[in-house]
PDB file of C-alpha atoms and ligand atoms in Angstrom:
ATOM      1  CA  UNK V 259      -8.385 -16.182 -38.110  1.00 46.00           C
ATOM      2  CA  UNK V 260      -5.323 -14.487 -39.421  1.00 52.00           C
ATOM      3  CA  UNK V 261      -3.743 -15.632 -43.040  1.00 62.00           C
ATOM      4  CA  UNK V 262      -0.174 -17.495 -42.709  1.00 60.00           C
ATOM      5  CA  UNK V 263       1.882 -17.716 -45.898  1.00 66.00           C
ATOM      6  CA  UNK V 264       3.328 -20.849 -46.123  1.00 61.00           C
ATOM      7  CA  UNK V 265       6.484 -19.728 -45.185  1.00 62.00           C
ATOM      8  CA  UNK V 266       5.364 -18.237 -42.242  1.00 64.00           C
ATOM      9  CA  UNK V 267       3.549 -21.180 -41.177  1.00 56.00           C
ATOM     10  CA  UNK V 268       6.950 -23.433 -41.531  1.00 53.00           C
ATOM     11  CA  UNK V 269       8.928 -20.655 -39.130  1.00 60.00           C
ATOM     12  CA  UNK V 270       5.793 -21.042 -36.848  1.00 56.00           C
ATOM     13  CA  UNK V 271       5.675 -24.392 -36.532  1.00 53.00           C
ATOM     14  CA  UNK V 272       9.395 -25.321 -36.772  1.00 53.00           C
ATOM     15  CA  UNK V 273       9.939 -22.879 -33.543  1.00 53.00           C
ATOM     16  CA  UNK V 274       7.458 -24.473 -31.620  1.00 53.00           C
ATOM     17  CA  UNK V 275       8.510 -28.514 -32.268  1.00 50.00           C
ATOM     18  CA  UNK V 276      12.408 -27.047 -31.407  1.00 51.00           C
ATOM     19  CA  UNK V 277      11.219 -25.530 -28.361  1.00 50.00           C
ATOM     20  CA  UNK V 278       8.986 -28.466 -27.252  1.00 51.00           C
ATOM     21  CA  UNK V 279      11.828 -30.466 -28.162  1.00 52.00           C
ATOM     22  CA  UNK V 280      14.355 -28.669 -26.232  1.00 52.00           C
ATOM     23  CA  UNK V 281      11.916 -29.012 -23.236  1.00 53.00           C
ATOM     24  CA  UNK V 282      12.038 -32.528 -23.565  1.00 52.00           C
ATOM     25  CA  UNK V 283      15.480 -32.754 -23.532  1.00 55.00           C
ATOM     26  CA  UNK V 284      16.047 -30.643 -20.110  1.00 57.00           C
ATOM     27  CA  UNK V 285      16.568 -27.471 -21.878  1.00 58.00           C
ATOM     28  CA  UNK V 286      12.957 -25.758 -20.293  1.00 64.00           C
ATOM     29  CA  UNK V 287      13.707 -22.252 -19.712  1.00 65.00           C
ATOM     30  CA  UNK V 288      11.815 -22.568 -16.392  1.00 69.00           C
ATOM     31  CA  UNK V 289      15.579 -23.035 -14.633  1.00 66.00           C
ATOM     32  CA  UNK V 290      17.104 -20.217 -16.607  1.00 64.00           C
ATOM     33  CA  UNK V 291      14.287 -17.845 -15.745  1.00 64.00           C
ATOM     34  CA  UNK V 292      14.952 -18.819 -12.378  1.00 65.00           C
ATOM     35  CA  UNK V 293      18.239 -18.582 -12.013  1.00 65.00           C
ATOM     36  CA  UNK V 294      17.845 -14.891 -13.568  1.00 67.00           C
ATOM     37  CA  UNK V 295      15.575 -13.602 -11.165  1.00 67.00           C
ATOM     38  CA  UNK V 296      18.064 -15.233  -8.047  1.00 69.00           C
ATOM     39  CA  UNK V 297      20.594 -12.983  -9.858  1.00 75.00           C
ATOM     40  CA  UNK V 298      18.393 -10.253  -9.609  1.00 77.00           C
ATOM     41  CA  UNK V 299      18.166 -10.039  -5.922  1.00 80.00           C
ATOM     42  CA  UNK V 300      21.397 -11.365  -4.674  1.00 78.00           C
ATOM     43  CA  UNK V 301      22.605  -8.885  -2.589  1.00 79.00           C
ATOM     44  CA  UNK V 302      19.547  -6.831  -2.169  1.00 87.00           C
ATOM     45  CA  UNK V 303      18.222  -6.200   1.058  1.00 90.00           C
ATOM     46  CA  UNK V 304      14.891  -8.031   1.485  1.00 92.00           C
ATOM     47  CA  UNK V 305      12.104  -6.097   3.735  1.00 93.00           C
ATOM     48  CA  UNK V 306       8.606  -7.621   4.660  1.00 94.00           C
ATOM     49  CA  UNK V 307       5.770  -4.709   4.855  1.00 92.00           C
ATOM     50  CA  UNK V 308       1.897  -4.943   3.898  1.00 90.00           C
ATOM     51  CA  UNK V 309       0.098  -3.701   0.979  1.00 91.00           C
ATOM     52  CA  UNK V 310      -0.971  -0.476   1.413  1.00 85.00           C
ATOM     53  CA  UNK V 311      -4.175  -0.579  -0.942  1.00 86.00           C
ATOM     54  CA  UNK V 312      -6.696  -2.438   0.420  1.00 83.00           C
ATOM     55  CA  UNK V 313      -8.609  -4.552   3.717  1.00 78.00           C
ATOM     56  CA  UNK V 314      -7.004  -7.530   1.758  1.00 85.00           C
ATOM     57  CA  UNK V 315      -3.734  -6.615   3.562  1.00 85.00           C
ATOM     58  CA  UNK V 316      -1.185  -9.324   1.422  1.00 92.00           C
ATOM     59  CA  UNK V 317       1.669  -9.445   2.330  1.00 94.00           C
ATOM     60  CA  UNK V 318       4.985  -7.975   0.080  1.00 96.00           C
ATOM     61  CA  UNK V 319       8.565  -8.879   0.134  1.00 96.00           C
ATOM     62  CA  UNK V 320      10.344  -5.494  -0.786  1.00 96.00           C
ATOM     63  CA  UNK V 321      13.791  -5.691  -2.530  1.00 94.00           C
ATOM     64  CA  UNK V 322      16.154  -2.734  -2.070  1.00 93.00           C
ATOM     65  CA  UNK V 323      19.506  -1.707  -3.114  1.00 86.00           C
ATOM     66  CA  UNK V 324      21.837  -0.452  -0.224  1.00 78.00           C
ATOM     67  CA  UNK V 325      22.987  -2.436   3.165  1.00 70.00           C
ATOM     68  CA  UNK V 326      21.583  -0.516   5.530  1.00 71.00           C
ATOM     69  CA  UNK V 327      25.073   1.811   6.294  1.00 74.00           C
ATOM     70  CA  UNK V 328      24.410   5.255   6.758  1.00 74.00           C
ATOM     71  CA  UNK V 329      26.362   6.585   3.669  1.00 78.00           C
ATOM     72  CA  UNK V 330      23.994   3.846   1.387  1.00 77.00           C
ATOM     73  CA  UNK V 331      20.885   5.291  -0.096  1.00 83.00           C
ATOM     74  CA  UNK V 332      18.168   2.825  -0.081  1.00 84.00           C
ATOM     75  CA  UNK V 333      15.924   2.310  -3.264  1.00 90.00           C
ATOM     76  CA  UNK V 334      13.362  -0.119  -3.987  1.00 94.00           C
ATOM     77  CA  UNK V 335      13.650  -1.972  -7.047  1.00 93.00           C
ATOM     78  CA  UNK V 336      11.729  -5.056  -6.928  1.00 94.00           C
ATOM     79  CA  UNK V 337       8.240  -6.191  -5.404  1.00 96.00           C
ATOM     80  CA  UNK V 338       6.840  -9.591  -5.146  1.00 96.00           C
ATOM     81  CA  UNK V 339       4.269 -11.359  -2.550  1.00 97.00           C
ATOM     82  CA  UNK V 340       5.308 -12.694   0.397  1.00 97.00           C
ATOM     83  CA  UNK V 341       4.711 -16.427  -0.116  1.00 97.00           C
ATOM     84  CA  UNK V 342       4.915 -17.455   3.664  1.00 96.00           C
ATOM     85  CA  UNK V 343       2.233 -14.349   4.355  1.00 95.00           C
ATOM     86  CA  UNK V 344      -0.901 -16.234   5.246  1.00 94.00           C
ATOM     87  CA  UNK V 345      -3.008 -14.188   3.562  1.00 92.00           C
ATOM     88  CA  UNK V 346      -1.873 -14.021   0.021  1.00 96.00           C
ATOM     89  CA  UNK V 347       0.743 -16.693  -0.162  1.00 96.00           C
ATOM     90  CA  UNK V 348       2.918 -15.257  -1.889  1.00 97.00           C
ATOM     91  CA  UNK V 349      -0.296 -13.808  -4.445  1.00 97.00           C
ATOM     92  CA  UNK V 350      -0.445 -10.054  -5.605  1.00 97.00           C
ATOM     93  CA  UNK V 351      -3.256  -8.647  -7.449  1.00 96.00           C
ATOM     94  CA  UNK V 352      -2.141  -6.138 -10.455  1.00 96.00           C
ATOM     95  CA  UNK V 353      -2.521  -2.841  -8.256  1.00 94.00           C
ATOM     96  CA  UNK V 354      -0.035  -4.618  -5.537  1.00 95.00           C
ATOM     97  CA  UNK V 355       2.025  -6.247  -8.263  1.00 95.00           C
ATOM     98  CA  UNK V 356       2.494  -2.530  -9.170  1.00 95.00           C
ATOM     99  CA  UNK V 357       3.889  -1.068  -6.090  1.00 96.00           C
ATOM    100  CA  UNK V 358       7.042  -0.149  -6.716  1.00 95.00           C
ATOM    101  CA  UNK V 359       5.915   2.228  -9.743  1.00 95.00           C
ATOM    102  CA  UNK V 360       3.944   3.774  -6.765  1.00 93.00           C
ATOM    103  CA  UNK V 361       6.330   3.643  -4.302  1.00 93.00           C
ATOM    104  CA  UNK V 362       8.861   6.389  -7.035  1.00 95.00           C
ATOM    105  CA  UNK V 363       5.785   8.070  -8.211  1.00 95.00           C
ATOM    106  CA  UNK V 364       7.201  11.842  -8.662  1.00 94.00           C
ATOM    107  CA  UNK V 365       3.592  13.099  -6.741  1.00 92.00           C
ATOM    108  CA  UNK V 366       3.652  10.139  -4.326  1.00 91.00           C
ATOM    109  CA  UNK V 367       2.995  12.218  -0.748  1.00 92.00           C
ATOM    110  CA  UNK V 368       5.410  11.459   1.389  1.00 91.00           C
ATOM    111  CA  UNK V 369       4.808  13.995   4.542  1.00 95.00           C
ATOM    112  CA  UNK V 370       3.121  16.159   5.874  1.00 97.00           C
ATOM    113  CA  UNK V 371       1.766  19.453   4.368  1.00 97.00           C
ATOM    114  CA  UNK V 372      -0.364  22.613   4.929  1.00 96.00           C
ATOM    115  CA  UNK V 373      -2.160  25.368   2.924  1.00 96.00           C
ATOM    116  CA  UNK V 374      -3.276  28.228   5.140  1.00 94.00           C
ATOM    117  CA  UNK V 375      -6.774  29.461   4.302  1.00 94.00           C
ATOM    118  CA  UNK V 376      -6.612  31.862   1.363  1.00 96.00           C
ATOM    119  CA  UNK V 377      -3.319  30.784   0.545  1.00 96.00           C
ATOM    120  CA  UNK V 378      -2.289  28.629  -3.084  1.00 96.00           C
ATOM    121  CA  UNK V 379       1.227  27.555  -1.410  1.00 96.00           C
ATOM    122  CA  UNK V 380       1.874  23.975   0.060  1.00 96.00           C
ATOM    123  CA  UNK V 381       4.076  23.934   2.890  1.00 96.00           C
ATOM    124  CA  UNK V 382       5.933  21.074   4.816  1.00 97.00           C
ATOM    125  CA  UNK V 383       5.382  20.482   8.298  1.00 97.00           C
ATOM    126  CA  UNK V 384       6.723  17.949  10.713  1.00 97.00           C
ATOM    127  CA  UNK V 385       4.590  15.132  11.845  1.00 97.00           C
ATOM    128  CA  UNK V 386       4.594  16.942  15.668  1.00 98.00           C
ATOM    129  CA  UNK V 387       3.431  20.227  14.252  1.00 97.00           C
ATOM    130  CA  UNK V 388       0.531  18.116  11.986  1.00 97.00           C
ATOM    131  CA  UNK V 389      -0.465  15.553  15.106  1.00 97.00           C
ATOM    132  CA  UNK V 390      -0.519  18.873  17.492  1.00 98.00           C
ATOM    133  CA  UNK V 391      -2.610  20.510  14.752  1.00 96.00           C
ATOM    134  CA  UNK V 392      -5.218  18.109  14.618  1.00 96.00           C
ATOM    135  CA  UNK V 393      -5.554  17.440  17.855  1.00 96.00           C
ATOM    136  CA  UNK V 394      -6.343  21.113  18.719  1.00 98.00           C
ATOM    137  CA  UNK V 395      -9.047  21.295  15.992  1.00 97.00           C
ATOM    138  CA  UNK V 396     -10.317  18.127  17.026  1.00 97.00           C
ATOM    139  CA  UNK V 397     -10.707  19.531  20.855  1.00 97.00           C
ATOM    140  CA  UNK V 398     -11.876  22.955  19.719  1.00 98.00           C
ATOM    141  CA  UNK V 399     -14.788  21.184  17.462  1.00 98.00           C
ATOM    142  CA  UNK V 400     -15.781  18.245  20.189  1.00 98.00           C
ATOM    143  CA  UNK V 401     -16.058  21.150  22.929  1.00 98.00           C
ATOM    144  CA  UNK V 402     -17.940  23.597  20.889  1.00 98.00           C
ATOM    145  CA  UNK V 403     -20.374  20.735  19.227  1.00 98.00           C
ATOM    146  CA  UNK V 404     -20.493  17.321  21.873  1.00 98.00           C
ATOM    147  CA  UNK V 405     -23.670  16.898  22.415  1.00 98.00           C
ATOM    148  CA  UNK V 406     -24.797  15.198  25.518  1.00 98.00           C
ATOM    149  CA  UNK V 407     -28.690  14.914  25.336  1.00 97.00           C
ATOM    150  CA  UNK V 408     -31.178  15.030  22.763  1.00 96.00           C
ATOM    151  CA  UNK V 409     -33.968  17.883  23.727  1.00 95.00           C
ATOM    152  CA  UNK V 410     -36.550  15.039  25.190  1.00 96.00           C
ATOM    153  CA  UNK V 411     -33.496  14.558  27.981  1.00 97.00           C
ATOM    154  CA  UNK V 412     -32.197  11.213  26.269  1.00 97.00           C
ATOM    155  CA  UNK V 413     -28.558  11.004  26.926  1.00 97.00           C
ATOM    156  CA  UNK V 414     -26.488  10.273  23.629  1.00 97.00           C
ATOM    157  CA  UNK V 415     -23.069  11.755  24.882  1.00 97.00           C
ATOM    158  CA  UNK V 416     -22.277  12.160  20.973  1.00 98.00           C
ATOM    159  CA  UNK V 417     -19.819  13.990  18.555  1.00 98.00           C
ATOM    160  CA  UNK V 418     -21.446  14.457  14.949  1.00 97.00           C
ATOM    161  CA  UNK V 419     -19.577  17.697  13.361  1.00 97.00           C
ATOM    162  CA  UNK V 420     -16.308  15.300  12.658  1.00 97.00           C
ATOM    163  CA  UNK V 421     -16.025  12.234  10.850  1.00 95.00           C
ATOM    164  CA  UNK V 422     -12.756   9.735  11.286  1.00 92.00           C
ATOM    165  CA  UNK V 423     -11.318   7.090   8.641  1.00 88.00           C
ATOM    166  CA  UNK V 424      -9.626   4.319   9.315  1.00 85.00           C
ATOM    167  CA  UNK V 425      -6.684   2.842   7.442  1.00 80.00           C
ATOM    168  CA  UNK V 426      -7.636  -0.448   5.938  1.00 73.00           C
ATOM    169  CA  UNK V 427      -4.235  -2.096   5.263  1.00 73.00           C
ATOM    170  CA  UNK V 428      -4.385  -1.646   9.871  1.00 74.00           C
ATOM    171  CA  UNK V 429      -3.768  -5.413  11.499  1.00 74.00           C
ATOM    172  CA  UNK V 430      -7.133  -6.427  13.650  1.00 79.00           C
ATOM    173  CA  UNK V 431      -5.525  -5.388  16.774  1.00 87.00           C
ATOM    174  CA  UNK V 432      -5.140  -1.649  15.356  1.00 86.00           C
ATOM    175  CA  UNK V 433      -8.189  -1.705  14.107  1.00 84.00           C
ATOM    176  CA  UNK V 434      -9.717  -2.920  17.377  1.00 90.00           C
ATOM    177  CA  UNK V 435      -7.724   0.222  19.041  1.00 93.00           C
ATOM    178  CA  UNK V 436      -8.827   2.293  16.438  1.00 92.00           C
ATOM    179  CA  UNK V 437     -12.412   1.694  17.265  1.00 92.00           C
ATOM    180  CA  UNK V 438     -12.026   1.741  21.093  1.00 95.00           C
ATOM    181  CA  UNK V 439     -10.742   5.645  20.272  1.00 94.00           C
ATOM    182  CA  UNK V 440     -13.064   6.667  18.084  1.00 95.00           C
ATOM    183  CA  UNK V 441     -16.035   5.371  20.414  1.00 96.00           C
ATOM    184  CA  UNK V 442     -14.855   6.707  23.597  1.00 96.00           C
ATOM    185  CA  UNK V 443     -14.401  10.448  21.567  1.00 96.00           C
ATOM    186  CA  UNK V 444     -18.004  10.482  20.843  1.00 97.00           C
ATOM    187  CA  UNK V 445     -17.732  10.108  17.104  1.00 97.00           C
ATOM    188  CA  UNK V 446     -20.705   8.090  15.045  1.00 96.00           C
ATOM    189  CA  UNK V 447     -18.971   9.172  11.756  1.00 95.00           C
ATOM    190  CA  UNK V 448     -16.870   6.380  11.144  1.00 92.00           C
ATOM    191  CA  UNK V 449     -15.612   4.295   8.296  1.00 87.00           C
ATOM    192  CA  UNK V 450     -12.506   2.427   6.590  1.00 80.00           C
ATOM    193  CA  UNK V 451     -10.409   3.102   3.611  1.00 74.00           C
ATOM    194  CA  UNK V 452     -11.555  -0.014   2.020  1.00 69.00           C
ATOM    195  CA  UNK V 453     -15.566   0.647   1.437  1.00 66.00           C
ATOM    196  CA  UNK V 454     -14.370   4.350  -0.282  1.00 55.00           C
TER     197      UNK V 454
HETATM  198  S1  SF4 Y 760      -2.249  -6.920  -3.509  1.00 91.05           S
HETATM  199 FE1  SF4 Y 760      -4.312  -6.360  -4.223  1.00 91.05          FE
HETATM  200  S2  SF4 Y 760      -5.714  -7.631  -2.986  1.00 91.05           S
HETATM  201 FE2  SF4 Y 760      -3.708  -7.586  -1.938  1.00 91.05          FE
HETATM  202  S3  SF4 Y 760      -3.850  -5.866  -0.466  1.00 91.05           S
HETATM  203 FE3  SF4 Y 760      -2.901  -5.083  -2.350  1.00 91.05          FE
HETATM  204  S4  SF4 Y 760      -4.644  -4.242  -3.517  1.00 91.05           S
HETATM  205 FE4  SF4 Y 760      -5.506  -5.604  -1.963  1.00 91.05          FE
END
């Protein structure tokens, strides 16, 4: 236990009966910490989006600066749970309570990129040029590798040379969809962001 000095003790003990006090008499600072964060957001721009981390998938009420005009530049400044989200109730755990320090993260990616074979250089694509890119690899790896019976003439109809994972932050109807694809292509290799 640490040593107190009795004059240390007296400061101790004669700020906690004066704010005990003052709590009894009205003064909790439970309203004025209130009132301070209300001050906080007025005027912000409140947006509801999902927690990008994991299959938990609360719910986050994102505070921005800027109106939504074209010549305002939107930034993020304040992150809190969604308290009428029925998952988390309003509930964040410490990596979603830390969102927006990922959100302005200086190596946060925030599109597409490419390194050609042999290459140390990063360039940006658009998303067309990145879907269309993947798709062709995709096709050029099912056609050369599908395999639709095993040697012993069992049909399998079954891709095994690429692997797909799934987002885990996806609503149950995406991740129904999701599956559906992924099936129908062939594909056994399958998993979700959340297991990894
Ligand atoms: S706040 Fe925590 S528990 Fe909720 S989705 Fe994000 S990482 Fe998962």
């Amino acid at each position: 236990m640490t040593d107190l000095t009795r004059r240390q003790f007296l400061t101790l003990t004669g700020a906690s009966l004066a704010g005990s006090s003052l709590a009894l008499l009205g003064f909790s600072p439970r309203e004025a910490l209130a009132e301070v964060r209300e001050f906080k957001l007025a005027r912000a721009t409140e947006t509801r989006n999902t927690c990008p981390y994991c299959s938990v998938a609360c719910g986050v009420l994102m505070y921005s600066y800027g109106d939504r005009s074209k010549n305002a530049t939107a930034s993020i400044f304040h992150i809190e749970g969604d308290p009428d989200h029925p998952v988390n109730r309003g509930t964040l755990c410490p990596k979603g309570a830390g969102l927006v320090d990922f959100i302005h993260s200086p190596s946060r990616l925030k599109y597409p990129e490419y390194r050609a074979p042999g290459s140390s250089e990063w360039k940006r694509i658009t998303w067309d040029e990145a879907l269309d890119r993947v798709a062709a690899l995709m096709k050029a790896d099912r056609d050369a590798n599908f395999v639709t019976q095993t040697e012993d003439g069992l049909t399998v109809n079954r891709w095994l040379t690429t692997g797909m994972l799934a987002a885990s932050a996806s609503s149950s109807e995406t991740g129904y969809v999701t599956h559906k694809v992924v099936r129908s292509l062939g594909l056994l290799a399958f998993d979700n962001q959340a297991r990894v």
